[in-house]
Coordinates of C-alpha atoms and ligand atoms in Angstrom, one line a residue:
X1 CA 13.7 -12.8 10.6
X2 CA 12.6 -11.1 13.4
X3 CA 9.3 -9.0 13.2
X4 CA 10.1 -5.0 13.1
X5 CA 8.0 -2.7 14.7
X6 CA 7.9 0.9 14.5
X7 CA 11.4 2.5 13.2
X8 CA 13.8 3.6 16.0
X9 CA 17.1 5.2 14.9
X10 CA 20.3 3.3 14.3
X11 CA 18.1 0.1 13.7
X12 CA 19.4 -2.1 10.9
X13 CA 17.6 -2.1 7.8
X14 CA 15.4 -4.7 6.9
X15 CA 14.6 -6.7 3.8
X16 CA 10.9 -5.7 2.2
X17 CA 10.5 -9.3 0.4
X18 CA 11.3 -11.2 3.4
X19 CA 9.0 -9.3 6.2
X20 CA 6.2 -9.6 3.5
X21 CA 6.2 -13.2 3.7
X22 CA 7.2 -13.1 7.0
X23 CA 3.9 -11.0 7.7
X24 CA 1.7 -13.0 5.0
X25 CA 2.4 -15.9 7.8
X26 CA 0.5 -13.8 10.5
X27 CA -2.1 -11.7 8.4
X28 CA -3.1 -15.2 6.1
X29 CA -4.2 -18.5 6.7
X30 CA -5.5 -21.2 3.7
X31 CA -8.9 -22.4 4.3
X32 CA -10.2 -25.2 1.9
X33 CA -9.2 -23.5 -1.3
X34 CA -9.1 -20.2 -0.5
X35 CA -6.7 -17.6 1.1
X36 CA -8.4 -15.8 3.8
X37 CA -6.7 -12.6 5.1
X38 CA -7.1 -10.0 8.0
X39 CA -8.7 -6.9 8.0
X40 CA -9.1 -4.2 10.5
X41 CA -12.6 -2.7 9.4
X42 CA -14.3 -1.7 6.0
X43 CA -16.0 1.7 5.9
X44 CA -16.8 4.7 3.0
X45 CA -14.2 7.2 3.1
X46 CA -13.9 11.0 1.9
X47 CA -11.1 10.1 -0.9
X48 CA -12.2 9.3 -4.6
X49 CA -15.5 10.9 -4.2
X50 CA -16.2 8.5 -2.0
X51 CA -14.6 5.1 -2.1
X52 CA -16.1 1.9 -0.1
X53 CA -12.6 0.8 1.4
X54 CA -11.7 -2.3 3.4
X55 CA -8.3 -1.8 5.6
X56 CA -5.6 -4.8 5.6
X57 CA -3.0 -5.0 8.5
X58 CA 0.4 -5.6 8.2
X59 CA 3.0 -3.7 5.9
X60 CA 6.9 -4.6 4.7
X61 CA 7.6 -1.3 5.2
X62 CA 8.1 0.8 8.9
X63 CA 7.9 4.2 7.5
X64 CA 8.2 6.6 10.4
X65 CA 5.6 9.2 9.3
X66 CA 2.9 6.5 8.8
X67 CA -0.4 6.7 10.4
X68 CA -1.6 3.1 9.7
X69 CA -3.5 1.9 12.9
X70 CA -0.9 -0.4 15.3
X71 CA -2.3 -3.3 13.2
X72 CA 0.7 -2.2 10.9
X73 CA 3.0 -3.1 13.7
X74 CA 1.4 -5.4 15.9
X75 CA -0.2 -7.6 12.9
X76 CA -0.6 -10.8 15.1
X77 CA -3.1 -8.5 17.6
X78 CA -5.2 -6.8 15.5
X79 CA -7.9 -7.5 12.8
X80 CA -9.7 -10.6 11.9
X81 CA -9.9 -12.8 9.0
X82 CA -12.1 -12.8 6.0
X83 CA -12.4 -14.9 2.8
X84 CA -12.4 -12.8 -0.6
X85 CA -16.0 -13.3 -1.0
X86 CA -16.8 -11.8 2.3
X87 CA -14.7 -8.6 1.5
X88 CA -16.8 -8.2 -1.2
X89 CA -19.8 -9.1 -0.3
X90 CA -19.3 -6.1 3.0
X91 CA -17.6 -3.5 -0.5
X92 CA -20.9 -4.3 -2.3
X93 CA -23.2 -3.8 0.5
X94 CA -21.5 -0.3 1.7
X95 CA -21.3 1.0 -1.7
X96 CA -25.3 0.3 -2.2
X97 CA -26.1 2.1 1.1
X98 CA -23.8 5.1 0.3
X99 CA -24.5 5.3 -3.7
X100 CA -20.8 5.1 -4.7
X101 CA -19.4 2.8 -7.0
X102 CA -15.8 3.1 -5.9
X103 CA -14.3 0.8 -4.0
X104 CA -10.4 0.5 -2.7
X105 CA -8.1 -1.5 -0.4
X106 CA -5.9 0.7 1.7
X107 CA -4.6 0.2 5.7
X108 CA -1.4 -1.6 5.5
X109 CA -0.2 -3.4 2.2
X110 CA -2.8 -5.1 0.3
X111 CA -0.5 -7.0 -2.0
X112 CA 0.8 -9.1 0.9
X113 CA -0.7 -12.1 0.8
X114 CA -0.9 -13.0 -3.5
X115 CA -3.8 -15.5 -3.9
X116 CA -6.3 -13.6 -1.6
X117 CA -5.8 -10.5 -3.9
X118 CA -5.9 -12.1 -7.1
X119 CA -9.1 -14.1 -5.7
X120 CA -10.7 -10.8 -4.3
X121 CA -10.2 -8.7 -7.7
X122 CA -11.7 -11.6 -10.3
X123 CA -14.9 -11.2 -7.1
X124 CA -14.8 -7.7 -8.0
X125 CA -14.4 -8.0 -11.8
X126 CA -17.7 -9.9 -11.7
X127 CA -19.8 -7.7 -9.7
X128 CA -21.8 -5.3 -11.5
X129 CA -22.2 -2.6 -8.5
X130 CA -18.4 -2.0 -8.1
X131 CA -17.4 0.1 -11.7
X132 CA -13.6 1.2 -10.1
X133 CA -11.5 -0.7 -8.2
X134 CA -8.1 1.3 -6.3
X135 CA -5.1 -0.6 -5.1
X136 CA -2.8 1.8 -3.0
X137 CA 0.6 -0.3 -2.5
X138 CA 4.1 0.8 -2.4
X139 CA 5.2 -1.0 -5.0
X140 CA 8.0 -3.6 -3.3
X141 CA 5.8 -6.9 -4.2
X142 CA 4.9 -5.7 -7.7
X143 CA 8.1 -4.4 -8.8
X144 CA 10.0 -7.3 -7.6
X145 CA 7.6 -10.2 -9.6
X146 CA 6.4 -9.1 -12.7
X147 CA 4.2 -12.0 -12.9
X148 CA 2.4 -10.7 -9.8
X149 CA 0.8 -8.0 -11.8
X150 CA 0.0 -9.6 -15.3
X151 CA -2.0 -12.1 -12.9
X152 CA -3.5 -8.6 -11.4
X153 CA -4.1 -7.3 -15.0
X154 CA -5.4 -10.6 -16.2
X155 CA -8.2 -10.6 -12.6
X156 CA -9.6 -7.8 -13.1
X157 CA -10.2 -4.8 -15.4
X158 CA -11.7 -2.2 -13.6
X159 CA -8.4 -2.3 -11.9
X160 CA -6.8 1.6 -11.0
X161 CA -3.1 1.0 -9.0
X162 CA -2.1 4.0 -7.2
X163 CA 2.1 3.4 -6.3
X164 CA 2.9 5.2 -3.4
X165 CA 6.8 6.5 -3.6
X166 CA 8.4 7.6 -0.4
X167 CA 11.8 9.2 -1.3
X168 CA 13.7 10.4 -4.1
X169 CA 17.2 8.3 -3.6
X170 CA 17.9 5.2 -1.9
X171 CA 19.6 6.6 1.3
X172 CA 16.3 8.5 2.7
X173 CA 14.2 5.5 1.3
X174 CA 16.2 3.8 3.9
X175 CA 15.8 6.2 6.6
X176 CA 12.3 6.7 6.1
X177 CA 10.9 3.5 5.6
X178 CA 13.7 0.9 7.6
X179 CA 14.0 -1.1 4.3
X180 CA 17.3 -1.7 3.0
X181 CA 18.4 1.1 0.3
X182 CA 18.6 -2.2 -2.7
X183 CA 15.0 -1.9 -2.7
X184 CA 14.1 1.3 -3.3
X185 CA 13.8 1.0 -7.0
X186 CA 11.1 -1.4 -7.0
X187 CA 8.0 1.3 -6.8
X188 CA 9.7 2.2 -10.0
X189 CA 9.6 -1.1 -11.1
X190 CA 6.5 -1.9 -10.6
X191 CA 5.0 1.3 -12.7
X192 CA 7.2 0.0 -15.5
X193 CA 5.3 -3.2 -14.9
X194 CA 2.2 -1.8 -14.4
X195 CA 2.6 0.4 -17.9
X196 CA 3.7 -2.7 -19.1
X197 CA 0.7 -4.9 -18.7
X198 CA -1.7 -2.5 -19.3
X199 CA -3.1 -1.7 -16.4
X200 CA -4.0 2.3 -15.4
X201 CA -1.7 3.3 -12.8
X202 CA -0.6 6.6 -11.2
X203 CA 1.8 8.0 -8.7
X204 CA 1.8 9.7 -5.4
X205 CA 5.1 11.2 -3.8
X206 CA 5.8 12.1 -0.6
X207 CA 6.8 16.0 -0.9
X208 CA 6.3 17.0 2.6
X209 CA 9.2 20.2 2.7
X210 CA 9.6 19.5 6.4
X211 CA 11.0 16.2 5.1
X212 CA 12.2 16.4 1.3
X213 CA 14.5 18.6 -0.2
X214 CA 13.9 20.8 -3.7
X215 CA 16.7 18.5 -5.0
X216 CA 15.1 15.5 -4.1
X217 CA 11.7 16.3 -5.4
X218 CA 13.5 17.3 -8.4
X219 CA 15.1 14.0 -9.1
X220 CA 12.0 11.9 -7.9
X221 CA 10.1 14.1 -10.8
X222 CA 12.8 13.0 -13.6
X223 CA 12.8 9.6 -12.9
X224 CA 9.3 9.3 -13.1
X225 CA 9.3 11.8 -16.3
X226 CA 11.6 9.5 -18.0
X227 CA 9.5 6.2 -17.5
X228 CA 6.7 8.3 -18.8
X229 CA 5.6 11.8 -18.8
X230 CA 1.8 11.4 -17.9
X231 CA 2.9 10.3 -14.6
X232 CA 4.1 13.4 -13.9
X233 CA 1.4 15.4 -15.4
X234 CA -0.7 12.8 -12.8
X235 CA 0.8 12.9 -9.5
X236 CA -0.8 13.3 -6.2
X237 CA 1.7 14.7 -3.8
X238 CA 1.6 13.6 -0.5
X239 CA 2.3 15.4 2.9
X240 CA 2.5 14.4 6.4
X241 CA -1.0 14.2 8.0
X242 CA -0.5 14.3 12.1
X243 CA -2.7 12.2 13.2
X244 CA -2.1 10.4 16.6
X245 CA -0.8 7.4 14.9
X246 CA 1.9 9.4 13.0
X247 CA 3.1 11.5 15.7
X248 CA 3.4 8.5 17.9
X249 CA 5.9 7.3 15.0
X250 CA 7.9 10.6 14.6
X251 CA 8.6 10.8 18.5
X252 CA 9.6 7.3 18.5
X253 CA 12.1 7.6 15.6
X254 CA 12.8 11.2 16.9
X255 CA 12.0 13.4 14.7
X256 CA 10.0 17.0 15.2
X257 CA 7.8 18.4 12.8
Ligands
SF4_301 S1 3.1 4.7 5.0 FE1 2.3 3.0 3.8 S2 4.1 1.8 3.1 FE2 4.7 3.1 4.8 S3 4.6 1.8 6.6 FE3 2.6 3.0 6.4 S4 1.3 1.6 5.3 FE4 3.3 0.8 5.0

């Protein structure tokens, strides 16, 4: 499979599964007994009261309203590798000098790349200064192995997924994101999974109305009611932030905003 980069119209649709291993080759390498994986910088943002973050590259998704860095893109050129211990070790360190006790992984995809995750969250589990621990994902990896996530429930308790959902039927999915429209129902999946194994998980929809229909927001609402109705009650909703990154995106896929 070729690498995509960022979405142009009338490109074919990809497959998620397949680009995430197909990145996990660029943004992972083994060392000794450990996965390391690449990172683009780690700093305290606004979010979650203030949440120590570290930022992955790479993604298995090419939505066109993104504003990941290029790293999302352009995986082999940007970031460097670091061990699990050294993610955090840098997660502990800013959340002593800023006084939070939040910390998150956010950037590209963060579950790309299985045995660095699982090795990073049993780190965390076992450090006293980090109390909360956010996962933002889109879902694809954990809704298509349900294994994935009991080994995620079984690392770490202090473990909070956020699933971000990016359309409310399979044939904007597609458009949005270049993914083939199969996949779509794998963020769903992996809440069901999530519920499942017990781990505290909530949902974030994209409702931008420059983007998504009443209808569709609508039927992205009863889906999620009918898996379970605190999600709903729950939900962050998402809208297009225009920052350079994004725009770049929109103009490329052409679309005005
Ligand atoms: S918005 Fe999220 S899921 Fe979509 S391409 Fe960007 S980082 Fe990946």
């Amino acid at each position: 499979m070729q690498m995509p980069r960022e979405l142009r119209p009338g490109q074919p649709p990809f497959n998620p599964i397949e680009l995430s291993y197909v990145t996990e080759k660029i943004v992972a390498k083994d060392q000794k007994h450990t996965q390391l994986r690449k990172y683009t910088h780690f700093r305290v943002v606004r979010f979650y009261r203030g949440a120590a973050t570290a930022f992955t590259v790479g993604c298995n998704l090419r939505c066109f309203f993104c504003w990941s860095p290029r790293a999302r893109d352009y995986p082999e050129i940007y970031g460097k590798y670091y061990a699990p211990k050294e993610v955090v070790d840098k997660l502990t360190e800013l959340c002593r000098t800023y006084s939070t006790t939040r910390a998150r992984l956010s950037g590209g995809e963060p579950t790309i790349a299985r045995k660095h995750l699982v090795e990073l969250l049993k780190l965390i589990d076992e450090e006293r200064r980090i109390e909360l621990f956010i996962l933002e994902t889109n879902g694809l990896l954990l809704g298509y192995d349900q294994s994935f996530v009991k080994e995620l429930a079984n690392a770490c308790s202090k473990l909070v997924v956020r699933v971000s959902i990016k359309a409310g039927n399979p044939r904007e999915f597609q458009r949005r994101t270049g993914s083939a429209e199969e996949f779509y129902w794998l963020p769903f999946q992996a809440v069901e999974h999530l519920i499942r194994e017990g781990v505290r998980v909530y949902v974030a929809i994209l409702i931008d109305p420059r983007l998504v229909t009443v209808d569709e927001r609508r039927s992205l609402i009863s889906k999620l009611a009918s898996i379970d109705p605190r999600l709903v009650r729950e939900l962050e909703e998402e809208t297009i932030e225009l920052f350079p990154e994004a725009r770049r995106r929109l103009e490329l896929y052409g679309v005005k905003l």
